[in-house]
Each structure stands twice: as C-alpha cells, then as structure tokens.
Coordinates of C-alpha atoms in Angstrom, one line a residue:
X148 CA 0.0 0.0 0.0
X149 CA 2.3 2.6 -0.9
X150 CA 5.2 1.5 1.6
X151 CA 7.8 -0.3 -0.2
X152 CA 11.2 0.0 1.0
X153 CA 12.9 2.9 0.6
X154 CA 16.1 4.0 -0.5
X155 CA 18.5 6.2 2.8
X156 CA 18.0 9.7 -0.1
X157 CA 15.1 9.4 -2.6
X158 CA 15.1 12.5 -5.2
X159 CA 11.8 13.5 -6.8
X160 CA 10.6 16.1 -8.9
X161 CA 7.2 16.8 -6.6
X162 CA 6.7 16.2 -3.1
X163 CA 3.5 16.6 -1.9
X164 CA 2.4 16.5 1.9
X165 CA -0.7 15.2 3.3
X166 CA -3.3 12.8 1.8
X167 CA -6.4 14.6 2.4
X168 CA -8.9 15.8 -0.3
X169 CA -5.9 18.5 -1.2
X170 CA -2.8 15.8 -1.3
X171 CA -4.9 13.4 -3.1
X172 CA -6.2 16.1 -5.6
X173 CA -2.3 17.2 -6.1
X174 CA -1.7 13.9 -6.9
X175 CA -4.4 13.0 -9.4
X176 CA -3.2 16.3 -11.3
X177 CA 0.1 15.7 -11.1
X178 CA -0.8 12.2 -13.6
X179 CA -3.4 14.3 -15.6
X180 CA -0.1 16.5 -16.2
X181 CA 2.0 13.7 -17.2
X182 CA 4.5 13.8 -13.9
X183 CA 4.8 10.6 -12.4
X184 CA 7.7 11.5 -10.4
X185 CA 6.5 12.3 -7.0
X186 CA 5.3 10.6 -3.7
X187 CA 2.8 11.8 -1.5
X188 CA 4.0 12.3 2.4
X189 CA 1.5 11.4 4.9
X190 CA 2.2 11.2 8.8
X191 CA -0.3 8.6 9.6
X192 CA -1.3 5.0 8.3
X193 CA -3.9 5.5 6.2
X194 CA -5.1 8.4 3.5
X195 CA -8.2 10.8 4.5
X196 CA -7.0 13.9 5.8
X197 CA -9.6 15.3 8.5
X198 CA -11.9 12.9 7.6
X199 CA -9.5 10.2 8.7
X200 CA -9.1 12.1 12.0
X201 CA -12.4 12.9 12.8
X202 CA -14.2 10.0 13.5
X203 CA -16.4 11.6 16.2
X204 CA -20.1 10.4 17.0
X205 CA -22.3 12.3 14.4
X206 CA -18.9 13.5 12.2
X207 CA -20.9 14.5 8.8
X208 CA -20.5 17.5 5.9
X209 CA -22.3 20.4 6.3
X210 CA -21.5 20.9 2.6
X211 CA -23.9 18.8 0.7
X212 CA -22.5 15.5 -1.0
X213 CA -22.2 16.3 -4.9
X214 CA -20.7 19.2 -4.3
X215 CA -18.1 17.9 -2.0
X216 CA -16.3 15.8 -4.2
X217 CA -13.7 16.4 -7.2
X218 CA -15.3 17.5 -10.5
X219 CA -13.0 14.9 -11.9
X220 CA -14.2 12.1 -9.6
X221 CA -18.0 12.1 -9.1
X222 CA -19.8 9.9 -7.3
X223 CA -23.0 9.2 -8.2
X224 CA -23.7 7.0 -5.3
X225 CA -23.4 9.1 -2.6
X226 CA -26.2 7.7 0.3
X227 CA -27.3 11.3 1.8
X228 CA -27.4 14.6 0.5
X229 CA -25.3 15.6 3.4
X230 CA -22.2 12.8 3.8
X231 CA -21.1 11.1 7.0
X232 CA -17.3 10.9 8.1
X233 CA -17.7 7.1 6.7
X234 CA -19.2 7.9 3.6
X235 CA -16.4 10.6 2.6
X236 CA -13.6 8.6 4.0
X237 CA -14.2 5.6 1.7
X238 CA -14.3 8.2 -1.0
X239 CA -10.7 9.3 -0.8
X240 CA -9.8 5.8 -0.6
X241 CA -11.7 5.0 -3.5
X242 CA -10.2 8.0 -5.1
X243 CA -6.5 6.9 -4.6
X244 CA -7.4 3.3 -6.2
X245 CA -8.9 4.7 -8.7
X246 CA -6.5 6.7 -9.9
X247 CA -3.9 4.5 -8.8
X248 CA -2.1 7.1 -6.2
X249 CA -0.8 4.2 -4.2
X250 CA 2.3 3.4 -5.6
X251 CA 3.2 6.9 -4.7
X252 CA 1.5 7.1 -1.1
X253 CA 4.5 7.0 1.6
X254 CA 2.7 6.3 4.8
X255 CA 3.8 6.6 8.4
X256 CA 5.7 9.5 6.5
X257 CA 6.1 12.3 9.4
X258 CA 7.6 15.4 8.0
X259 CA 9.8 17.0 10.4
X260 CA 12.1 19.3 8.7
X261 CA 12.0 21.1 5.1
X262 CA 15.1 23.1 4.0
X263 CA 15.6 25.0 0.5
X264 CA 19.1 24.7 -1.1
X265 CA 19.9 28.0 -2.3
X266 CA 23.0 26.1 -4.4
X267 CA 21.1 22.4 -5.6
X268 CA 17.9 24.5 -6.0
X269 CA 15.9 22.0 -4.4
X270 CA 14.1 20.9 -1.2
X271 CA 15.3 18.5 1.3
X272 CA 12.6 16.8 3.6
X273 CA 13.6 14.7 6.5
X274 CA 11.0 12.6 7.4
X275 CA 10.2 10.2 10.1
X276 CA 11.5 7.6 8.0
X277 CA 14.2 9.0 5.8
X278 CA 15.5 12.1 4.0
X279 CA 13.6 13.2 0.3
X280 CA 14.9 16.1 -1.7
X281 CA 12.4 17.5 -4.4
X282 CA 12.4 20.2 -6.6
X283 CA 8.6 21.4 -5.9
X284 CA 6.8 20.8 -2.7
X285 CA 3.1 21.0 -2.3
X286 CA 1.9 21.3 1.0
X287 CA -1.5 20.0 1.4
X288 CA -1.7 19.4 5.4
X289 CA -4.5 21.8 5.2
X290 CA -6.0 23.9 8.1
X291 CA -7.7 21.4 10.1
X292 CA -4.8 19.1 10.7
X293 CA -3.7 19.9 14.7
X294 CA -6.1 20.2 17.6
X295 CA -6.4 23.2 19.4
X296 CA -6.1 22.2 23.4
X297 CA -6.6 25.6 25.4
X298 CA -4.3 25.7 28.4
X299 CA -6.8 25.8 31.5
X300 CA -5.0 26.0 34.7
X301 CA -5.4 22.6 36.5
X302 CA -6.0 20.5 33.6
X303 CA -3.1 18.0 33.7
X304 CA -4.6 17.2 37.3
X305 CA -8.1 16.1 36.5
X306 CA -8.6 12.8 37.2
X307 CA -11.0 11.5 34.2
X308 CA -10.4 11.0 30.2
X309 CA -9.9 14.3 28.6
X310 CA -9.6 14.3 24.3
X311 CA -10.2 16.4 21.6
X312 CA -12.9 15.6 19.5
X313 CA -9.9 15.3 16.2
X314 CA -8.8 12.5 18.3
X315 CA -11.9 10.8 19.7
X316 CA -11.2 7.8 22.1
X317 CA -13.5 5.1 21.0
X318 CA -12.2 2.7 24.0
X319 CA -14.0 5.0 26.5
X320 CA -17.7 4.0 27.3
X321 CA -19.2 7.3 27.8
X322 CA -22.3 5.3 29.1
X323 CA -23.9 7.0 32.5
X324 CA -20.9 9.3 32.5
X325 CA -20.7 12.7 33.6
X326 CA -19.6 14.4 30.1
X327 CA -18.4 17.7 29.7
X328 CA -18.4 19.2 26.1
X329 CA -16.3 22.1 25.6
X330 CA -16.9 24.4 22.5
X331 CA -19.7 25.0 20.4
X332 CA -18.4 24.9 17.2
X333 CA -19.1 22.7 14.2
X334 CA -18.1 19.3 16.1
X335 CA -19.6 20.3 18.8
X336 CA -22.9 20.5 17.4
X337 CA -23.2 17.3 15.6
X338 CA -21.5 15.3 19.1
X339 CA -24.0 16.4 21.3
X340 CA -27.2 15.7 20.1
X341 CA -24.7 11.5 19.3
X342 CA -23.9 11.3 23.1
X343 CA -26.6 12.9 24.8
X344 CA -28.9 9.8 24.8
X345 CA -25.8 7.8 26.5
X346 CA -24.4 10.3 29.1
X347 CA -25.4 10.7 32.3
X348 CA -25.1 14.4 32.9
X349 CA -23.7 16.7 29.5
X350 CA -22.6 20.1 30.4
X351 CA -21.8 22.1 27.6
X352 CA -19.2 24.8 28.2
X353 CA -20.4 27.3 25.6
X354 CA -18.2 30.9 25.5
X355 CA -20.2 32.1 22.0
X356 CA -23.5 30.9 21.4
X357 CA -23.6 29.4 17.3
X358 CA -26.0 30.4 14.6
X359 CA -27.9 27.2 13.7
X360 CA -29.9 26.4 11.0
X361 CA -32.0 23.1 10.5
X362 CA -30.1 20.5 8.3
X363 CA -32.1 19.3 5.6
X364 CA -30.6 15.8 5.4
X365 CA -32.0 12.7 3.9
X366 CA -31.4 9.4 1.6
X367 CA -30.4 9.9 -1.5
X368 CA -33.3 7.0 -3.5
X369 CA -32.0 4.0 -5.5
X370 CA -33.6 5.7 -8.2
X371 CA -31.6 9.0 -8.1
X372 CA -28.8 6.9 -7.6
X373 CA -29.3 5.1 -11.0
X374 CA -29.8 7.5 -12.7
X375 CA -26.7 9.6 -11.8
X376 CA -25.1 6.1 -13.0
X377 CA -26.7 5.7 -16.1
X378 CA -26.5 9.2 -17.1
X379 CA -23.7 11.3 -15.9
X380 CA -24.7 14.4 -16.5
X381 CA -27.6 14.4 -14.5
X382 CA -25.2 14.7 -11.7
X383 CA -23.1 17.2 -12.9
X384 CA -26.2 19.1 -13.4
X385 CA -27.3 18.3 -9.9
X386 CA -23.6 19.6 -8.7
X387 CA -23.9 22.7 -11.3
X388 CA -27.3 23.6 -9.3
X389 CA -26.1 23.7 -5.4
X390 CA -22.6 25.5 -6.8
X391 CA -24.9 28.4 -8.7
X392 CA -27.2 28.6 -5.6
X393 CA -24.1 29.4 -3.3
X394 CA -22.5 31.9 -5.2
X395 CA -25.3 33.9 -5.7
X396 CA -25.1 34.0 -1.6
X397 CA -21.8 35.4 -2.1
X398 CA -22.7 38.9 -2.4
X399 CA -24.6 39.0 1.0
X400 CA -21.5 37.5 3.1
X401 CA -19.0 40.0 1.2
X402 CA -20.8 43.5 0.8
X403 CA -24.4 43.4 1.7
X404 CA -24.2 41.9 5.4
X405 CA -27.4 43.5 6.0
X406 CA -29.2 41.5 3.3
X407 CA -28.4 38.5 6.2
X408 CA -31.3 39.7 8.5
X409 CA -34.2 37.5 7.2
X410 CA -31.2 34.4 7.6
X411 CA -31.5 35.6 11.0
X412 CA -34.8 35.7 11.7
X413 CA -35.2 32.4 10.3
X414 CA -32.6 31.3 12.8
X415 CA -34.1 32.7 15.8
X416 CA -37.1 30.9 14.9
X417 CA -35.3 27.6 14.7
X418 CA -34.1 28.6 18.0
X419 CA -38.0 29.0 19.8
X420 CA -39.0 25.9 17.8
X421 CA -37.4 23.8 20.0
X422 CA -36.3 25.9 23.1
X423 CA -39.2 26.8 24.9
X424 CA -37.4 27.9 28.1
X425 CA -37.2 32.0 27.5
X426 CA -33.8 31.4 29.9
X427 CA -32.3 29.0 27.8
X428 CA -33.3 30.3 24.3
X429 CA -31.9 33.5 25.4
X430 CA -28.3 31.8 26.2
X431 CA -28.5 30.3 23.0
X432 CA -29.5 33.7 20.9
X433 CA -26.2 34.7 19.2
X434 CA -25.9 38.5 19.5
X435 CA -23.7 39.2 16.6
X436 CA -24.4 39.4 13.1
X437 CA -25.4 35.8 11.4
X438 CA -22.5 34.6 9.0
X439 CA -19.8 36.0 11.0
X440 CA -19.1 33.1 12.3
X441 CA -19.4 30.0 10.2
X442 CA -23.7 29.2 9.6
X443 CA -24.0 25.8 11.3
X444 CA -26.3 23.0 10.3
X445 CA -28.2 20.9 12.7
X446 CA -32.0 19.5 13.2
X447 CA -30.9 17.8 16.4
X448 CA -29.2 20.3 18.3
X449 CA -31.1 22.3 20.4
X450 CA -33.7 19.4 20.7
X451 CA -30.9 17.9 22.5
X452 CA -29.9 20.5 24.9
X453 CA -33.6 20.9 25.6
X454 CA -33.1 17.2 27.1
X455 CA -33.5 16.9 30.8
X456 CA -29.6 15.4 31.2
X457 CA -28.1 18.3 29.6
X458 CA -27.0 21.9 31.1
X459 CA -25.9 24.8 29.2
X460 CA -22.9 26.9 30.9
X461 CA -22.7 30.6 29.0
X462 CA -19.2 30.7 30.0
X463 CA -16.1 29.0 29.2
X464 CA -14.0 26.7 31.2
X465 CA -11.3 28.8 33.0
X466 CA -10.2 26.2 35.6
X467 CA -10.2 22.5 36.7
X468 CA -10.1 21.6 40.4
X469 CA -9.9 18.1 40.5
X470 CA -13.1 16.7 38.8
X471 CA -14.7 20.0 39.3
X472 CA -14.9 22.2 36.3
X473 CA -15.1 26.2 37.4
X474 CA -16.6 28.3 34.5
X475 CA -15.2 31.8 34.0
X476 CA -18.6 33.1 35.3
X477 CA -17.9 31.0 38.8
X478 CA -20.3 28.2 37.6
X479 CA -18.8 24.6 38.7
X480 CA -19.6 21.2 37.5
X481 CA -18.4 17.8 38.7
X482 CA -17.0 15.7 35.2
X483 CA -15.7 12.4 34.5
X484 CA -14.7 13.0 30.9
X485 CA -13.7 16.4 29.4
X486 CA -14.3 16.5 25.2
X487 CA -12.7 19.5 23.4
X488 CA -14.6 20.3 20.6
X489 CA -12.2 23.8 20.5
X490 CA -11.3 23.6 16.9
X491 CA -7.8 23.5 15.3
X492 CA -4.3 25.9 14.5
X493 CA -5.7 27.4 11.6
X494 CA -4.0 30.3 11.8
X495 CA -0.4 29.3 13.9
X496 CA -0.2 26.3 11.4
X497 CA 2.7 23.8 13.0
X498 CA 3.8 22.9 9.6
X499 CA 5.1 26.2 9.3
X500 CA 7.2 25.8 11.9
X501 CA 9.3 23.1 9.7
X502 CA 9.4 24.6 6.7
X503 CA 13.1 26.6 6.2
X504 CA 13.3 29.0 3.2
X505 CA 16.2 30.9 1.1
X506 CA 16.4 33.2 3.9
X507 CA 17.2 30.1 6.5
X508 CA 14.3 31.3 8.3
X509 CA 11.1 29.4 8.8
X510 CA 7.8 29.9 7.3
X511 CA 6.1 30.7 10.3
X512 CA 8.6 33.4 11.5
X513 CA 8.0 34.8 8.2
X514 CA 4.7 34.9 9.2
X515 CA 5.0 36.0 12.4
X516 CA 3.0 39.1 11.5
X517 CA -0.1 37.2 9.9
X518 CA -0.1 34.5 7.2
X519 CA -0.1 36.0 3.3
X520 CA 0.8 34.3 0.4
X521 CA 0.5 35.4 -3.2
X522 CA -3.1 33.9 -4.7
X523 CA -3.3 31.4 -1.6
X524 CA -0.4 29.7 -3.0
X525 CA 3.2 30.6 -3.0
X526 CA 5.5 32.9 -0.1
X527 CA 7.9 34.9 -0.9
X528 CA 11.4 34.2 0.2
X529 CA 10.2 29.7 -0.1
X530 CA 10.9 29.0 -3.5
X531 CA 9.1 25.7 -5.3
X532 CA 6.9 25.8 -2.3
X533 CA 3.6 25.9 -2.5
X534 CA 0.7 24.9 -0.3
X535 CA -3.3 24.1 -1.2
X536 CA -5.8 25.8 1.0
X537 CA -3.2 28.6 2.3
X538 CA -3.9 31.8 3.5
X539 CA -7.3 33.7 2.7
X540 CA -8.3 30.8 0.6
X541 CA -11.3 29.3 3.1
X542 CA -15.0 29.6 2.5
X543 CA -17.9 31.0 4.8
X544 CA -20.6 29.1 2.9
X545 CA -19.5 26.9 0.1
X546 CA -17.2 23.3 -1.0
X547 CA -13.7 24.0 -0.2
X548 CA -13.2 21.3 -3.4
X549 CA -13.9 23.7 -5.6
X550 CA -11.0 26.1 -4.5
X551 CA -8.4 23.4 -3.6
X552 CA -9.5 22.2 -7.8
X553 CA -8.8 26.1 -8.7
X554 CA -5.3 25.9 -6.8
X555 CA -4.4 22.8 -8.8
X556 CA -4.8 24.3 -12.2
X557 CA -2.5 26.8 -10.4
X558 CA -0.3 24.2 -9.3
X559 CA -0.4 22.7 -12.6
X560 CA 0.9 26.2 -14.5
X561 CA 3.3 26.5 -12.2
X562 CA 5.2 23.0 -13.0
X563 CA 4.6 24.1 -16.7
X564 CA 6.3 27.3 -17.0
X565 CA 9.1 25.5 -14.7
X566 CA 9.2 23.0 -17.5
X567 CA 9.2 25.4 -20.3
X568 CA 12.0 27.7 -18.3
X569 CA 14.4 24.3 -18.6
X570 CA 17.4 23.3 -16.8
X571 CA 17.9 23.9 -13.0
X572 CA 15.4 26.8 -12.2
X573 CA 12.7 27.6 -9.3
X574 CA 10.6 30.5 -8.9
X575 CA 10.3 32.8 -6.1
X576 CA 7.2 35.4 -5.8
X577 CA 8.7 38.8 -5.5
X578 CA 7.6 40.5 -2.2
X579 CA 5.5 43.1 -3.9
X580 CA 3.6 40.8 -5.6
X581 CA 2.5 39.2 -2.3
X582 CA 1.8 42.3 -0.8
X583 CA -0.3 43.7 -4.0
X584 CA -2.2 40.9 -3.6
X585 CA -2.6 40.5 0.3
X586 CA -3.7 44.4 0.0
X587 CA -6.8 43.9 -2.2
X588 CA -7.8 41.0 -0.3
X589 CA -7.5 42.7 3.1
X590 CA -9.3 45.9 1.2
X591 CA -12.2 43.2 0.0
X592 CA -12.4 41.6 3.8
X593 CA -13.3 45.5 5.1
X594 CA -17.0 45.1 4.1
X595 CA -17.3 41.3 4.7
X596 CA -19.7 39.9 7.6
X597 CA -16.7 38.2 9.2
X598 CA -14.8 41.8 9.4
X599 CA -18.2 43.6 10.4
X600 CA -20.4 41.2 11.8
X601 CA -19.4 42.0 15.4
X602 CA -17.9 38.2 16.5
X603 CA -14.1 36.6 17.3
X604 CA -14.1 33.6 15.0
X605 CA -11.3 31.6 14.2
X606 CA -10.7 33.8 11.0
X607 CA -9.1 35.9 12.7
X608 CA -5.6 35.7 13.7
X609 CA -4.1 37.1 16.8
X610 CA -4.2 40.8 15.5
X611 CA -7.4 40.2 14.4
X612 CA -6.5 39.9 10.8
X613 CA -8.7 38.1 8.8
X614 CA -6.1 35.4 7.1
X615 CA -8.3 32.6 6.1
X616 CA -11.3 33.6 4.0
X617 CA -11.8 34.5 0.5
X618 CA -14.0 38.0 0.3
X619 CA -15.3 36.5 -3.1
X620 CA -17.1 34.0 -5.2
X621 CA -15.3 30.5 -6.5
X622 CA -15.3 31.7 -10.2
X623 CA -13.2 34.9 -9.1
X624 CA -11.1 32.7 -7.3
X625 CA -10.9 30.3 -10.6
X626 CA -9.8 33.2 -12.8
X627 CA -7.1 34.9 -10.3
X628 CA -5.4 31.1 -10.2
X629 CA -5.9 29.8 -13.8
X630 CA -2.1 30.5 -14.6
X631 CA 1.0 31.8 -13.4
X632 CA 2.1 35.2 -14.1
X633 CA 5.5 35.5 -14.5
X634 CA 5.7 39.0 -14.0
X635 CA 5.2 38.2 -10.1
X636 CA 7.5 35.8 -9.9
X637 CA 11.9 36.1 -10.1
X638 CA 12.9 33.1 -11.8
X639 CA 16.0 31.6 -10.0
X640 CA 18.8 29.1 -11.6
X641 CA 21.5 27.5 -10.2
X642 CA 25.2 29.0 -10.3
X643 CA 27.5 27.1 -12.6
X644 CA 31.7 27.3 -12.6
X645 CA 32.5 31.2 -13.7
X646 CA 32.9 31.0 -17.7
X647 CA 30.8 28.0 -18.4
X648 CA 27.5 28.1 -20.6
X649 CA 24.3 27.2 -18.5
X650 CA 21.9 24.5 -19.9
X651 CA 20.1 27.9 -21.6
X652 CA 23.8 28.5 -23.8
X653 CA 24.5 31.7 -21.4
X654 CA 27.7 32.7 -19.4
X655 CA 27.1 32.8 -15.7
X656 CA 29.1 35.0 -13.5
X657 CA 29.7 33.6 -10.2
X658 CA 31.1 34.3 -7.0
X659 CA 35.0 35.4 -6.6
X660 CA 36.1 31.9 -6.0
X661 CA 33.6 30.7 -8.9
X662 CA 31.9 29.0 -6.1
X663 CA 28.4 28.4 -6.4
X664 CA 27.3 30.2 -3.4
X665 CA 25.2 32.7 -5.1
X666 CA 22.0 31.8 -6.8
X667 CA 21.3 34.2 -10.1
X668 CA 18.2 35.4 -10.4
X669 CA 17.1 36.2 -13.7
X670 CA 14.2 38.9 -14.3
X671 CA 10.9 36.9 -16.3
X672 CA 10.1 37.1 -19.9
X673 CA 6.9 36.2 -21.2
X674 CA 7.2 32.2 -21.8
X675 CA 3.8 31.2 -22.3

C-alpha cells in the first residue's frame, strides 16, 4: 500500500504533503499533467485527511454530497445529500485506487524538517522515516490538521479521560458518565445531540452561542442513484445547481451583510421551535451578526440541549479543580470525561514551523506578523513551495473542493512554466507581488460579515487579521489562479563554474572563488 522500502536519499521532482482531499487532488493532477515522479507524504497509516481524523459520534458534511467531491471524480452513489465521516472517508480511498495514487503514497511518513538549497535549488525533507529532496513541494496538510487544546490552569490534574474531538477515544464508554463538552463549534454540534442519549449528565461549556440552522438531510433513493449512474450528466447538473445557488449567496457574506437579516430571523425561529425555556433560548441567541461566524447546520441540536440530562454553561471553562470544572462566570460542574470540541491551529499552522526558506528562516517566523501568500499559494522568500488551502483561501458558505481544484490548475501552471523555463530553475514570488495581492484581499475583507459582523471567530488571527477567507465568489477565485504570471515571480537558476555556458547556452558569473554560493536570479520574460 504505498510502503515499499525505501532508499536512505530518494530525489523527486514533486513532493507533496498530506493525503487529504488537497494531497490526493495534487496527486491526481500531477498524472493528468504527465508527472509521475512524485510521492505523496502522509504522517499517519492511512489516507483521508480530516476525515481520517475525525471520527467523532455524528462527524458529517455540512456541505452537501455532490458538491463535496472532485469534478473529476464524481460519485453518483453518494447515500445522503449531506455525507457522514464514513461515507467521505471511503471516497478518498476509493479516489486513490482509482486513480492509482498508491504506488506513490508513503505512509507513516512524518515530515519534520523542510530546508531549500539555495545552491542544488531544491528541497530537502527529513522525514520520520528517511531524508527526500524534491524540486517542488506542495503542502496539502490543510488547516484542520492539529487540535487546538486551550491551556486551563489545572487540567493536567483532573482525574478523568480528557480528548479532543480530532482525536476521539473510541475505547472510553461514555455510558452514565458525567460528560463535559467544551466548545460550540461545528463538532460540537453534531457530538452532542450523538452522546446525549448515552451520558449521564452533558454540560456544555459554551463561550459564544452558534447560529444554527435546520439541516435538511436525507437518503439519497435508488432511483436518483441510478440514474446519476446511467446518465452522468444528471449529476453534474445536480452539482452545477447547489454550486450556482451558493454563489449567488456570495454577495450577502461579502458586501451586503445586511441582506443577512431575514437568515437571521429564520434562525431565531429555529431557535423558539425547540427551546421553549425564555432562559435557555436566550443563552443560546447569538448576539452578533449571522455569518460572521461560520452558519451551522443541525435538526438535532437544540432538541438535544432541551433534554432533561443536559445543562448549558454561557461561559467558558477557565479552571479544573480536580473533577470540578469552574466556569469563568464561577459556575462549577463535577465531570468524568472532558471533550474538546475547540477547533484546530488554523492560523499558527505547525507545519510552518518546519518549513526553512532561502532566507534560513522558517515559514512561520515569516509569518509572524499574519499568514499572506501570493493567490493562496506561494510565499515569498520559499521557493518551489507551494501549499493548497493557504492563506485567505477558506469559505464562509460553500465546497472547499472547488478552491483546492482552482489551486491545482495553479499548481499545474506553475510546473509548466518550470518546464518550459528548462534546466535547474525555481521560482520565487517577488515580495510586492504578495503584498499587492494580500492588499486587495485585506481591502475586499473591510465590508465582509466576518470583518463587520461584530464576532471573534477563528478567521481571525491574533491581531485580528482576517487570514483565512476568500472575500469573493469560487469563479473569481478560478480566474485569479488559472495560470502563473510571470511577471510576479523572479525566476532563479542555479550557479555554474564562472565562464561555463548554463543549460540555456548563457555565461554565468559567479562568485570570486567561482563558487556556487550565489543563486542568479534572472528577471521573467513572457514564456507562455
């Protein structure tokens, strides 16, 4: 399954990192485009991505089932309109045989350290279980990769099972237990209303009340099914449909948050149809604007926490005593098992922390000051580095397959024009490029819901910068990542002995020694 031995140094043209929807998709490309030599780096035994991590009670897509899926892969038997964990996960899998990924999959394949080589012009990746170098990596570890654990004082000293819902201990009988489910986010929401029938007690530690709107979920018939089969297009149609619908939502999220009131109201009346306790329906009324924070999707939600064995606590946890739990409004609850449902480092990603650029600093210290890359894909100062589903990429309301697809054709430019260039070069985008571009996003995000909408989400980084969503529709996205302009780009090659033609027939000056310690950087000419 992808884990033959390996050689002690393996040299590749493309390594690509993670084997979620992004990796897999990177891969699948890659083929279309005729490379074959690359492998795929995944940390754990299997492929999936999040949907191999969360395995949570009641893990499901809010994003309904033919639109979360490639273009290129459809799936016409899909069993709901809104997919569980399961359903998704034997997907990808299917996806990677069907394609036949697997002789490229390296499993078990822990990435600690990536370094650029100003002089080779290429990557060097220590892994877990051996040392790569490549001349392109794609970095497709994706945003909801690493829990988030908040440090409560006291924590290491509570007696009971504590885990984050990304890592969900299936050993632990949660039957007649006193559970304590902190967060209210989009995990949150579906584990609840999946473990309140078995707990003995569920407190819910909620800090910021969710907008929640009923999920309209059910079976897919045999007869849609076959006829998705039998004629294809019907399901590309059916996928053509819930894409147009979103987009035309676009404009509300992006510069007409006020158009989001009658969302609202609708809300609020999902709210009292369930809630009939003014106390309670009043700790669960959001008070900032609707969309600010991601719209979740539940028809079992607050008919859970309306249940006799559950308690609401408007506050978060602030401290553990033992196996009490003390709110931050003073409230305390005795627990056996403590569930984070507190989301992931979206915005702090880890992998940053391992990635060393030209510079020999890492990504994340470039990014100390907020993430920005130029069109979600490439940072200046990393050359040949490119990640799917980077900065101000993310959706409020849509299929994040349809951007990760747009940043492939990206992708797939981008190896082309490296192609085309010949010999040993690598791109770098200029610094004003990144900026330009970081500037009209940032300019876009002034107007948006989740800039105005009055709420702290996690789109927001720790200065409050909005670094994760796109302030536009998936075809604007589609256009501003069809291809590579060279113009944003310095096109590097690799020093050769002073006096000797380069594989373009050009002298190269070098260094005084005729060393190759100094990379040439040439300016771009139009290629295409």
């Amino acid at each position: 399954m992808g884990q033959g031995k390996q050689a002690a140094h393996e040299h590749v043209r493309v390594a690509v990192i993670g084997s979620g929807f992004g990796g897999l998709g990177a891969a699948v490309r890659l083929r279309r485009e005729g490379i074959t030599d690359f492998v795929v780096l995944e940390r754990a035994h299997s492929v999936g991505g999040t949907w191999r991590d969360n395995s949570y009670p009641g893990c499901a897509c809010d994003v309904p089932s033919h639109l979360y899926s490639f273009s290129f892969a459809p799936n016409p038997d899909w069993p709901r309109t809104f997919s569980g964990q399961e359903h998704i996960r034997a997907y990808l899998e299917h996806v990677a045989d069907t394609f036949h990924l697997r002789p490229h999959l390296r499993l078990s394949h822990e990435v600690r350290m990536m370094t650029w080589d100003n002089e080779k012009l290429h990557w060097t990746i220590e892994t877990s279980q051996g040392t790569f170098t490549a001349d392109v990596v794609v970095s497709a570890t994706g945003p909801l990769s690493d829990p988030k654990v908040p440090d409560i004082p006291g924590l290491a000293g509570f007696p009971g099972q504590v885990f984050h819902s990304a890592r969900w201990d299936h050993d632990y009988d949660l039957r007649g237990k006193r559970v304590a489910m902190i967060g209210t986010g989009a995990s949150a929401i579906q584990i609840v209303p999946a473990i309140q029938p078995e707990a003995g007690k569920l407190t819910l530690f909620q800090r910021t009340p969710p907008w929640v709107m009923p999920r309209v979920d059910r079976k897919i018939t045999g007869a849609e099914r076959w006829l998705h089969r039998q004629l294809p297009f019907t399901g590309s149609a059916r996928r053509g449909l819930l894409w147009g619908i979103r987009e035309l939502q676009v404009q509300a999220f992006t510069k007409r948050p006020n158009e989001l009131g009658l969302v609202e109201s609708l809300a609020k009346a999902n709210i009292a149809k369930s809630i009939k306790d003014p106390a309670l329906r009043a700790r669960l009324t959001p008070s900032y604007r609707i969309g600010c924070k991601r719209i979740l999707l539940s028809s079992t939600y607050y008919p859970a926490l309306a249940r006799p064995n559950v308690d609401v606590v408007a506050s978060g946890l602030a401290e553990v005593r033992g196996s009490t739990l003390v709110a931050a409004d003073g409230t305390e609850t005795e627990a056996d098992v403590i569930i984070f449902g507190t989301g992931f480092h979206v915005t702090d990603l880890p992998i940053a922390e391992r990635v060393v650029g030209a510079d020999g600093i890492t990504l994340a210290e470039a990014w100390k000051d907020g993430m920005q890359s130029l069109r979600g894909a490439t940072a200046a100062g990393f050359p040949n580095w490119m990640t799917i589903i980077g900065p101000n990429t993310g959706l409020g309301n849509s299929s994040m397959i349809l951007m990760i697809e747009s940043q492939l054709s990206y992708m797939a430019d981008y190896l082309r024009q490296l192609h085309i260039l010949g010999g040993r070069k690598a791109l770098t985008p200029r610094a004003s490029a990144v900026g330009a571009w970081n500037r009209r996003v940032q300019d876009r995000m002034k107007r948006t819901v989740w800039n105005t909408g009055g709420c702290t989400s996690w789109y927001l980084d720790a200065s409050g910068r909005n670094t994760t969503i796109w302030p536009g529709t998936t075809r604007e996205f589609r256009r501003a990542t069809r291809e590579v302009d060279l113009a944003e780009y310095e096109i590097l090659r690799a020093p050769v002995p002073a006096g000797a033609p380069d594989p373009a027939g050009e002298a190269v000056a070098t260094g005084p020694s005729g060393s190759a310690d100094d990379v040439v950087t040439e300016q771009p000419e139009a290629v295409r």
